[in-house]
Amino acid sequence: MAFRRRNKSYPFFSQEFLIQNHADIVFSLVIFILIGLMFETTAKTAILFIQPQYNISLMSADGEVTLYHYGWKDCATVLFYLCITIILHAVVQEYVLDKVNRRLHLSKSKNTKFNESGQLCVFYLVSSVWSLYVITTEGHLLHPSSLWENYPHVHLRFQVKFFYLTQLAYWIHALPELYFQKVRKEEIPRQLQYISLYLLHILAAYLLNLTRVGLVLLFLQYLSEMGFHLSRLFYFIDENHHKMFEMWSVGFVLTRMITLTLMFLAVGFGLARSENQTLDLETGNFNTLSIRLLVLSVVCFTQSWLLWKFFRFQLSRTRELRLEQAARKRAAAKQQMQRTVKRDTAVGHHENGLLKAENGTSPRLKKIKTP
């Protein structure tokens, strides 16, 4: 199974060989783990990578329910789905984005941004639909108070835990992809910023048992970011598309406001009214004043930083547009002035097909007599 066209062969285990064949190597590793399910001696180890661990069975009104909690074995599951994500990344790049790039004939810088937006747009679309489905089926959409009631939310349903594991796998996989995709050095700091922020917030929601609030916040964030990358994709296809950016700008600000409001409502007021406010690692209770203030400060700082970057970009863009308009007006005025000067400095004018002088004199040059 080959994901890239081979125009040149490289020595085994060289840098170019690993970059060109990284998806095939990872695919072989996944097949090796799946083959382990066929044998009894290796099946338990293989399941450790494929299936989420730490499941318990509890009795409820609907019967026996299987729930999950987190532990160190989740690292193996994240590693396996990290490999799956690398394979899917290569499939989208090879069979979708590369074919579109050949038709658009973009420059190298635009090609890099197009690939980034294409990959993120697919991920945001899948994750936003998936998170909305989980929020709806878990009942958080119709009962917002369930986001903070009965905290700590230690026991998770399969779909909730699997969602968080795949989210961690995707954003961890984005780190080696910076090397595999040969991202330019100027782009690496910017991409490392948002990758680190996503990992920090998802890990905090998962480990502090704030998974319900995290689901809603991720849905809002992914929906906003999907709008931005869709707008950028349409802009690369046709540079006259600017209205989608204006719509995204409004949605971006609204998303920041809703995120801050929801965090203060759930963490600042909801968890603050809880009776149990003691730190207990065994029961997974992190509802203390210091931790609540830390969580709120991190979220507020992140949202404020995003808003600051957004407004700074909008102001710089407005300033550039004003300078461009002023330069165009000056150029147009200069051209108009040049035309007026040429018209006024004409020697004479034509009248009835004959050239007449302006002051009544003959336009012909007088001959100078030789002495």
CSV table of C-alpha atoms in Angstrom, one decimal:
chain,number,residue,atom,x,y,z
A,1,MET,CA,0.0,0.0,0.0
A,2,ALA,CA,1.8,3.1,-1.3
A,3,PHE,CA,0.7,6.6,-0.4
A,4,ARG,CA,3.2,8.6,-2.3
A,5,ARG,CA,4.5,8.4,-5.9
A,6,ARG,CA,8.1,7.3,-6.0
A,7,ASN,CA,10.1,9.4,-8.4
A,8,LYS,CA,13.4,8.5,-6.8
A,9,SER,CA,14.6,5.8,-4.5
A,10,TYR,CA,16.6,6.7,-1.4
A,11,PRO,CA,18.9,4.6,0.9
A,12,PHE,CA,17.1,2.7,3.6
A,13,PHE,CA,16.6,4.5,6.9
A,14,SER,CA,17.9,7.8,5.4
A,15,GLN,CA,16.0,11.0,6.2
A,16,GLU,CA,14.4,11.3,2.8
A,17,PHE,CA,13.4,7.6,2.9
A,18,LEU,CA,11.6,8.0,6.3
A,19,ILE,CA,9.8,11.1,5.1
A,20,GLN,CA,8.7,9.6,1.8
A,21,ASN,CA,7.6,6.2,3.3
A,22,HIS,CA,6.5,7.2,6.8
A,23,ALA,CA,2.9,6.3,6.2
A,24,ASP,CA,3.8,2.9,4.8
A,25,ILE,CA,6.0,2.2,7.8
A,26,VAL,CA,3.3,3.2,10.2
A,27,PHE,CA,0.7,1.1,8.3
A,28,SER,CA,3.0,-2.0,8.7
A,29,LEU,CA,3.1,-1.3,12.4
A,30,VAL,CA,-0.7,-1.2,12.6
A,31,ILE,CA,-1.0,-4.4,10.7
A,32,PHE,CA,1.5,-6.0,13.0
A,33,ILE,CA,-0.6,-5.1,16.1
A,34,LEU,CA,-3.8,-6.3,14.4
A,35,ILE,CA,-2.2,-9.7,13.6
A,36,GLY,CA,-1.4,-10.0,17.4
A,37,LEU,CA,-5.2,-10.4,17.9
A,38,MET,CA,-5.1,-13.7,16.1
A,39,PHE,CA,-2.9,-15.4,18.7
A,40,GLU,CA,-3.9,-16.1,22.3
A,41,THR,CA,-0.5,-15.3,23.7
A,42,THR,CA,-0.4,-11.8,22.1
A,43,ALA,CA,-4.1,-11.0,22.1
A,44,LYS,CA,-4.1,-9.4,25.5
A,45,THR,CA,-1.2,-7.1,24.6
A,46,ALA,CA,-2.8,-6.2,21.2
A,47,ILE,CA,-6.2,-5.3,22.9
A,48,LEU,CA,-4.3,-3.0,25.2
A,49,PHE,CA,-3.5,-0.8,22.1
A,50,ILE,CA,-6.8,-1.1,20.3
A,51,GLN,CA,-9.5,-1.0,23.0
A,52,PRO,CA,-9.9,1.6,25.7
A,53,GLN,CA,-9.0,0.2,29.1
A,54,TYR,CA,-10.2,0.6,32.7
A,55,ASN,CA,-13.8,-0.4,32.1
A,56,ILE,CA,-16.2,-1.2,35.0
A,57,SER,CA,-19.8,-2.5,35.0
A,58,LEU,CA,-22.4,-0.7,37.1
A,59,MET,CA,-26.1,-1.3,37.6
A,60,SER,CA,-28.5,1.4,36.6
A,61,ALA,CA,-32.3,1.8,36.0
A,62,ASP,CA,-31.7,0.7,32.4
A,63,GLY,CA,-29.7,-2.4,33.4
A,64,GLU,CA,-26.0,-3.1,33.4
A,65,VAL,CA,-23.9,-0.2,32.0
A,66,THR,CA,-20.2,-0.3,31.1
A,67,LEU,CA,-18.3,2.8,32.1
A,68,TYR,CA,-14.6,3.8,31.8
A,69,HIS,CA,-12.1,5.9,33.7
A,70,TYR,CA,-8.6,7.0,32.8
A,71,GLY,CA,-5.2,5.5,33.7
A,72,TRP,CA,-1.6,5.1,32.4
A,73,LYS,CA,-2.7,2.4,30.0
A,74,ASP,CA,-4.4,5.0,27.9
A,75,CYS,CA,-1.0,6.0,26.6
A,76,ALA,CA,-0.9,2.7,24.6
A,77,THR,CA,-4.3,3.3,23.1
A,78,VAL,CA,-3.4,6.9,22.2
A,79,LEU,CA,-0.2,5.6,20.5
A,80,PHE,CA,-2.2,3.1,18.3
A,81,TYR,CA,-4.7,5.7,17.2
A,82,LEU,CA,-1.9,8.2,16.6
A,83,CYS,CA,-0.6,5.7,14.0
A,84,ILE,CA,-4.1,5.5,12.5
A,85,THR,CA,-4.2,9.3,12.3
A,86,ILE,CA,-0.9,9.4,10.4
A,87,ILE,CA,-2.3,6.9,7.9
A,88,LEU,CA,-5.5,8.9,7.4
A,89,HIS,CA,-3.5,12.1,7.1
A,90,ALA,CA,-1.5,10.6,4.3
A,91,VAL,CA,-4.7,9.3,2.5
A,92,VAL,CA,-6.3,12.8,2.6
A,93,GLN,CA,-3.1,14.4,1.4
A,94,GLU,CA,-2.5,12.0,-1.4
A,95,TYR,CA,-5.9,11.3,-2.8
A,96,VAL,CA,-7.6,14.7,-2.1
A,97,LEU,CA,-5.4,17.7,-1.5
A,98,ASP,CA,-2.6,16.8,-3.9
A,99,LYS,CA,-5.0,16.4,-6.8
A,100,VAL,CA,-6.6,19.7,-6.1
A,101,ASN,CA,-3.2,21.4,-5.8
A,102,ARG,CA,-2.3,20.2,-9.3
A,103,ARG,CA,-5.3,21.9,-10.8
A,104,LEU,CA,-4.9,25.2,-8.8
A,105,HIS,CA,-1.2,25.7,-9.6
A,106,LEU,CA,-0.6,27.6,-6.3
A,107,SER,CA,2.7,29.0,-5.2
A,108,LYS,CA,4.8,27.2,-2.7
A,109,SER,CA,3.7,29.3,0.3
A,110,LYS,CA,0.0,29.1,-0.7
A,111,ASN,CA,0.4,25.4,-1.3
A,112,THR,CA,1.6,24.9,2.3
A,113,LYS,CA,-1.3,26.9,3.7
A,114,PHE,CA,-3.8,25.1,1.5
A,115,ASN,CA,-2.6,21.7,2.7
A,116,GLU,CA,-2.8,22.9,6.3
A,117,SER,CA,-6.3,24.2,5.9
A,118,GLY,CA,-7.4,21.1,4.0
A,119,GLN,CA,-6.2,18.7,6.7
A,120,LEU,CA,-7.6,20.8,9.6
A,121,CYS,CA,-10.9,21.4,7.8
A,122,VAL,CA,-11.5,17.6,7.5
A,123,PHE,CA,-10.6,17.1,11.2
A,124,TYR,CA,-12.7,20.0,12.4
A,125,LEU,CA,-15.7,18.8,10.4
A,126,VAL,CA,-15.5,15.3,11.7
A,127,SER,CA,-14.8,16.3,15.3
A,128,SER,CA,-17.5,19.0,15.5
A,129,VAL,CA,-20.2,16.6,14.2
A,130,TRP,CA,-18.9,13.8,16.5
A,131,SER,CA,-18.8,16.1,19.6
A,132,LEU,CA,-22.3,17.5,18.8
A,133,TYR,CA,-23.6,13.9,18.6
A,134,VAL,CA,-22.0,13.0,22.0
A,135,ILE,CA,-23.3,16.2,23.6
A,136,THR,CA,-26.8,15.4,22.3
A,137,THR,CA,-26.8,11.7,23.3
A,138,GLU,CA,-25.4,12.5,26.7
A,139,GLY,CA,-28.2,15.0,27.4
A,140,HIS,CA,-26.0,18.0,27.9
A,141,LEU,CA,-27.8,20.0,25.2
A,142,LEU,CA,-31.2,20.0,26.9
A,143,HIS,CA,-29.8,20.1,30.5
A,144,PRO,CA,-26.9,22.5,30.7
A,145,SER,CA,-26.7,22.1,34.5
A,146,SER,CA,-25.5,18.5,33.9
A,147,LEU,CA,-22.1,20.1,32.9
A,148,TRP,CA,-21.3,20.7,36.6
A,149,GLU,CA,-23.8,18.6,38.6
A,150,ASN,CA,-22.6,15.4,40.2
A,151,TYR,CA,-19.0,16.3,39.9
A,152,PRO,CA,-16.5,14.6,39.7
A,153,HIS,CA,-17.4,13.0,36.4
A,154,VAL,CA,-14.9,10.1,36.8
A,155,HIS,CA,-16.9,7.4,35.0
A,156,LEU,CA,-17.3,8.0,31.3
A,157,ARG,CA,-19.2,6.3,28.6
A,158,PHE,CA,-17.3,4.6,25.8
A,159,GLN,CA,-18.0,7.3,23.2
A,160,VAL,CA,-16.8,10.1,25.6
A,161,LYS,CA,-13.5,8.4,26.5
A,162,PHE,CA,-12.9,7.3,22.9
A,163,PHE,CA,-13.5,10.8,21.7
A,164,TYR,CA,-10.9,12.2,24.1
A,165,LEU,CA,-8.3,9.5,23.2
A,166,THR,CA,-8.7,10.2,19.5
A,167,GLN,CA,-8.4,14.0,20.1
A,168,LEU,CA,-5.1,13.5,22.0
A,169,ALA,CA,-3.9,11.1,19.3
A,170,TYR,CA,-4.6,13.7,16.6
A,171,TRP,CA,-2.8,16.6,18.2
A,172,ILE,CA,0.1,14.5,19.2
A,173,HIS,CA,0.4,13.2,15.7
A,174,ALA,CA,0.6,16.9,14.5
A,175,LEU,CA,4.0,17.2,16.0
A,176,PRO,CA,5.9,14.6,13.9
A,177,GLU,CA,3.9,15.8,10.9
A,178,LEU,CA,5.8,19.0,11.0
A,179,TYR,CA,8.8,17.0,10.1
A,180,PHE,CA,7.2,14.6,7.7
A,181,GLN,CA,5.5,17.5,5.7
A,182,LYS,CA,8.7,19.6,5.7
A,183,VAL,CA,7.0,22.6,7.2
A,184,ARG,CA,9.0,25.8,6.7
A,185,LYS,CA,10.9,27.1,9.7
A,186,GLU,CA,8.9,30.3,9.7
A,187,GLU,CA,5.6,28.4,10.1
A,188,ILE,CA,6.8,26.0,12.8
A,189,PRO,CA,6.4,28.4,15.8
A,190,ARG,CA,2.9,29.4,14.9
A,191,GLN,CA,1.8,25.8,14.5
A,192,LEU,CA,3.5,24.7,17.7
A,193,GLN,CA,1.5,27.4,19.5
A,194,TYR,CA,-1.9,26.1,18.6
A,195,ILE,CA,-0.9,22.4,18.9
A,196,SER,CA,0.4,23.0,22.4
A,197,LEU,CA,-2.7,25.0,23.4
A,198,TYR,CA,-5.0,22.2,22.2
A,199,LEU,CA,-3.0,19.5,24.0
A,200,LEU,CA,-3.0,21.6,27.2
A,201,HIS,CA,-6.7,22.2,27.3
A,202,ILE,CA,-7.7,18.7,26.3
A,203,LEU,CA,-5.4,17.0,28.8
A,204,ALA,CA,-6.6,19.4,31.5
A,205,ALA,CA,-10.3,18.6,30.8
A,206,TYR,CA,-9.5,14.8,30.7
A,207,LEU,CA,-7.4,14.6,33.8
A,208,LEU,CA,-9.4,17.0,35.9
A,209,ASN,CA,-12.6,15.2,35.1
A,210,LEU,CA,-14.0,18.2,33.3
A,211,THR,CA,-14.9,16.2,30.3
A,212,ARG,CA,-18.5,17.5,30.0
A,213,VAL,CA,-17.5,21.1,29.8
A,214,GLY,CA,-14.6,20.2,27.6
A,215,LEU,CA,-16.9,18.6,25.1
A,216,VAL,CA,-19.0,21.8,24.6
A,217,LEU,CA,-15.9,24.0,24.5
A,218,LEU,CA,-14.3,21.8,21.9
A,219,PHE,CA,-17.4,21.8,19.8
A,220,LEU,CA,-17.5,25.6,19.8
A,221,GLN,CA,-13.8,25.9,19.1
A,222,TYR,CA,-13.8,23.4,16.2
A,223,LEU,CA,-16.9,25.0,14.6
A,224,SER,CA,-15.2,28.4,14.7
A,225,GLU,CA,-11.9,27.1,13.3
A,226,MET,CA,-13.7,25.1,10.6
A,227,GLY,CA,-15.3,28.4,9.4
A,228,PHE,CA,-11.8,30.1,9.1
A,229,HIS,CA,-10.2,27.2,7.2
A,230,LEU,CA,-13.2,26.9,4.9
A,231,SER,CA,-12.9,30.6,4.1
A,232,ARG,CA,-9.2,30.2,3.4
A,233,LEU,CA,-9.8,27.3,1.1
A,234,PHE,CA,-12.3,29.2,-0.9
A,235,TYR,CA,-10.0,32.2,-1.0
A,236,PHE,CA,-7.2,30.1,-2.5
A,237,ILE,CA,-9.6,28.8,-5.1
A,238,ASP,CA,-11.0,32.2,-5.9
A,239,GLU,CA,-9.4,35.3,-4.4
A,240,ASN,CA,-12.6,37.3,-4.8
A,241,HIS,CA,-14.2,35.4,-1.9
A,242,HIS,CA,-14.0,37.7,1.1
A,243,LYS,CA,-17.5,37.6,2.6
A,244,MET,CA,-16.8,34.3,4.3
A,245,PHE,CA,-14.0,35.9,6.3
A,246,GLU,CA,-16.4,38.6,7.4
A,247,MET,CA,-18.9,36.0,8.6
A,248,TRP,CA,-16.1,34.1,10.3
A,249,SER,CA,-15.0,37.2,12.1
A,250,VAL,CA,-18.4,37.6,13.7
A,251,GLY,CA,-18.5,34.0,14.7
A,252,PHE,CA,-15.0,34.1,16.1
A,253,VAL,CA,-15.8,36.9,18.6
A,254,LEU,CA,-19.1,35.2,19.5
A,255,THR,CA,-17.3,32.0,20.2
A,256,ARG,CA,-14.9,33.7,22.5
A,257,MET,CA,-17.7,35.4,24.4
A,258,ILE,CA,-19.7,32.1,24.7
A,259,THR,CA,-16.6,30.2,25.9
A,260,LEU,CA,-15.9,32.7,28.7
A,261,THR,CA,-19.5,32.8,29.8
A,262,LEU,CA,-19.8,29.0,29.9
A,263,MET,CA,-16.6,28.6,31.8
A,264,PHE,CA,-17.6,31.2,34.5
A,265,LEU,CA,-21.0,29.6,34.7
A,266,ALA,CA,-19.8,26.0,35.0
A,267,VAL,CA,-16.6,26.4,37.0
A,268,GLY,CA,-16.9,29.8,38.6
A,269,PHE,CA,-20.5,29.3,39.9
A,270,GLY,CA,-21.6,25.7,39.3
A,271,LEU,CA,-18.6,23.9,40.9
A,272,ALA,CA,-18.3,26.7,43.6
A,273,ARG,CA,-21.7,25.7,45.0
A,274,SER,CA,-20.8,22.1,45.3
A,275,GLU,CA,-20.7,20.7,48.8
A,276,ASN,CA,-17.6,18.6,48.3
A,277,GLN,CA,-14.7,21.0,47.8
A,278,THR,CA,-11.7,19.0,49.0
A,279,LEU,CA,-8.9,17.6,46.9
A,280,ASP,CA,-9.2,13.8,46.7
A,281,LEU,CA,-7.0,12.0,44.1
A,282,GLU,CA,-8.6,8.6,44.8
A,283,THR,CA,-12.1,9.8,43.9
A,284,GLY,CA,-10.9,12.2,41.3
A,285,ASN,CA,-12.2,15.3,43.0
A,286,PHE,CA,-10.2,18.5,42.0
A,287,ASN,CA,-12.9,20.9,43.0
A,288,THR,CA,-10.9,23.3,45.1
A,289,LEU,CA,-10.7,27.1,45.0
A,290,SER,CA,-7.1,27.1,43.8
A,291,ILE,CA,-7.7,24.7,41.0
A,292,ARG,CA,-10.8,26.5,39.9
A,293,LEU,CA,-9.0,29.8,39.8
A,294,LEU,CA,-6.1,28.1,37.9
A,295,VAL,CA,-8.5,26.6,35.3
A,296,LEU,CA,-10.4,29.9,34.9
A,297,SER,CA,-7.2,31.9,34.6
A,298,VAL,CA,-5.8,29.6,31.9
A,299,VAL,CA,-9.0,29.7,29.8
A,300,CYS,CA,-9.3,33.5,30.2
A,301,PHE,CA,-5.7,34.0,29.3
A,302,THR,CA,-6.1,31.9,26.2
A,303,GLN,CA,-9.3,33.5,25.0
A,304,SER,CA,-7.9,37.0,25.7
A,305,TRP,CA,-4.7,36.2,23.8
A,306,LEU,CA,-6.8,34.9,20.8
A,307,LEU,CA,-8.9,38.1,20.8
A,308,TRP,CA,-5.8,40.3,21.0
A,309,LYS,CA,-4.2,38.5,18.0
A,310,PHE,CA,-7.5,38.8,16.1
A,311,PHE,CA,-8.0,42.5,16.7
A,312,ARG,CA,-4.4,43.3,16.0
A,313,PHE,CA,-4.6,41.5,12.7
A,314,GLN,CA,-7.8,43.3,11.8
A,315,LEU,CA,-6.3,46.7,12.7
A,316,SER,CA,-3.2,46.0,10.6
A,317,ARG,CA,-5.3,44.8,7.7
A,318,THR,CA,-7.5,47.9,7.9
A,319,ARG,CA,-4.4,50.1,7.9
A,320,GLU,CA,-2.9,48.3,4.9
A,321,LEU,CA,-6.2,48.7,3.0
A,322,ARG,CA,-6.3,52.5,3.8
A,323,LEU,CA,-2.7,52.9,2.6
A,324,GLU,CA,-3.5,51.0,-0.6
A,325,GLN,CA,-6.5,53.2,-1.3
A,326,ALA,CA,-4.5,56.3,-0.6
A,327,ALA,CA,-1.8,55.1,-3.0
A,328,ARG,CA,-4.3,54.4,-5.7
A,329,LYS,CA,-5.9,57.9,-5.3
A,330,ARG,CA,-2.4,59.6,-5.5
A,331,ALA,CA,-1.6,57.6,-8.6
A,332,ALA,CA,-4.9,58.5,-10.2
A,333,ALA,CA,-4.5,62.1,-9.4
A,334,LYS,CA,-0.9,62.1,-10.8
A,335,GLN,CA,-2.1,60.6,-14.0
A,336,GLN,CA,-4.9,63.2,-14.3
A,337,MET,CA,-2.5,66.0,-13.7
A,338,GLN,CA,-0.1,64.7,-16.3
A,339,ARG,CA,-2.9,64.6,-18.9
A,340,THR,CA,-3.9,68.2,-18.0
A,341,VAL,CA,-0.4,69.4,-18.4
A,342,LYS,CA,0.1,67.8,-21.7
A,343,ARG,CA,-3.2,69.3,-23.0
A,344,ASP,CA,-2.3,72.8,-21.7
A,345,THR,CA,1.3,72.8,-23.1
A,346,ALA,CA,0.2,72.0,-26.6
A,347,VAL,CA,1.6,74.4,-29.3
A,348,GLY,CA,-1.6,75.0,-31.1
A,349,HIS,CA,-5.0,73.6,-32.1
A,350,HIS,CA,-6.6,72.3,-35.2
A,351,GLU,CA,-9.4,74.3,-36.8
A,352,ASN,CA,-11.2,73.2,-40.0
A,353,GLY,CA,-8.4,70.8,-40.6
A,354,LEU,CA,-5.7,73.5,-40.5
A,355,LEU,CA,-3.2,74.1,-37.7
A,356,LYS,CA,-3.8,77.5,-36.0
A,357,ALA,CA,-1.5,79.1,-33.4
A,358,GLU,CA,-2.7,80.0,-30.0
A,359,ASN,CA,-1.7,83.8,-30.1
A,360,GLY,CA,-2.5,84.4,-33.7
A,361,THR,CA,1.1,84.0,-35.0
A,362,SER,CA,2.1,81.4,-37.5
A,363,PRO,CA,3.1,78.1,-36.0
A,364,ARG,CA,5.8,77.7,-38.6
A,365,LEU,CA,9.3,78.4,-37.5
A,366,LYS,CA,10.9,81.5,-39.0
A,367,LYS,CA,13.9,80.9,-41.3
A,368,ILE,CA,17.0,82.6,-40.1
A,369,LYS,CA,18.9,84.5,-42.8
A,370,THR,CA,22.5,83.8,-43.2
A,371,PRO,CA,24.7,87.0,-43.1
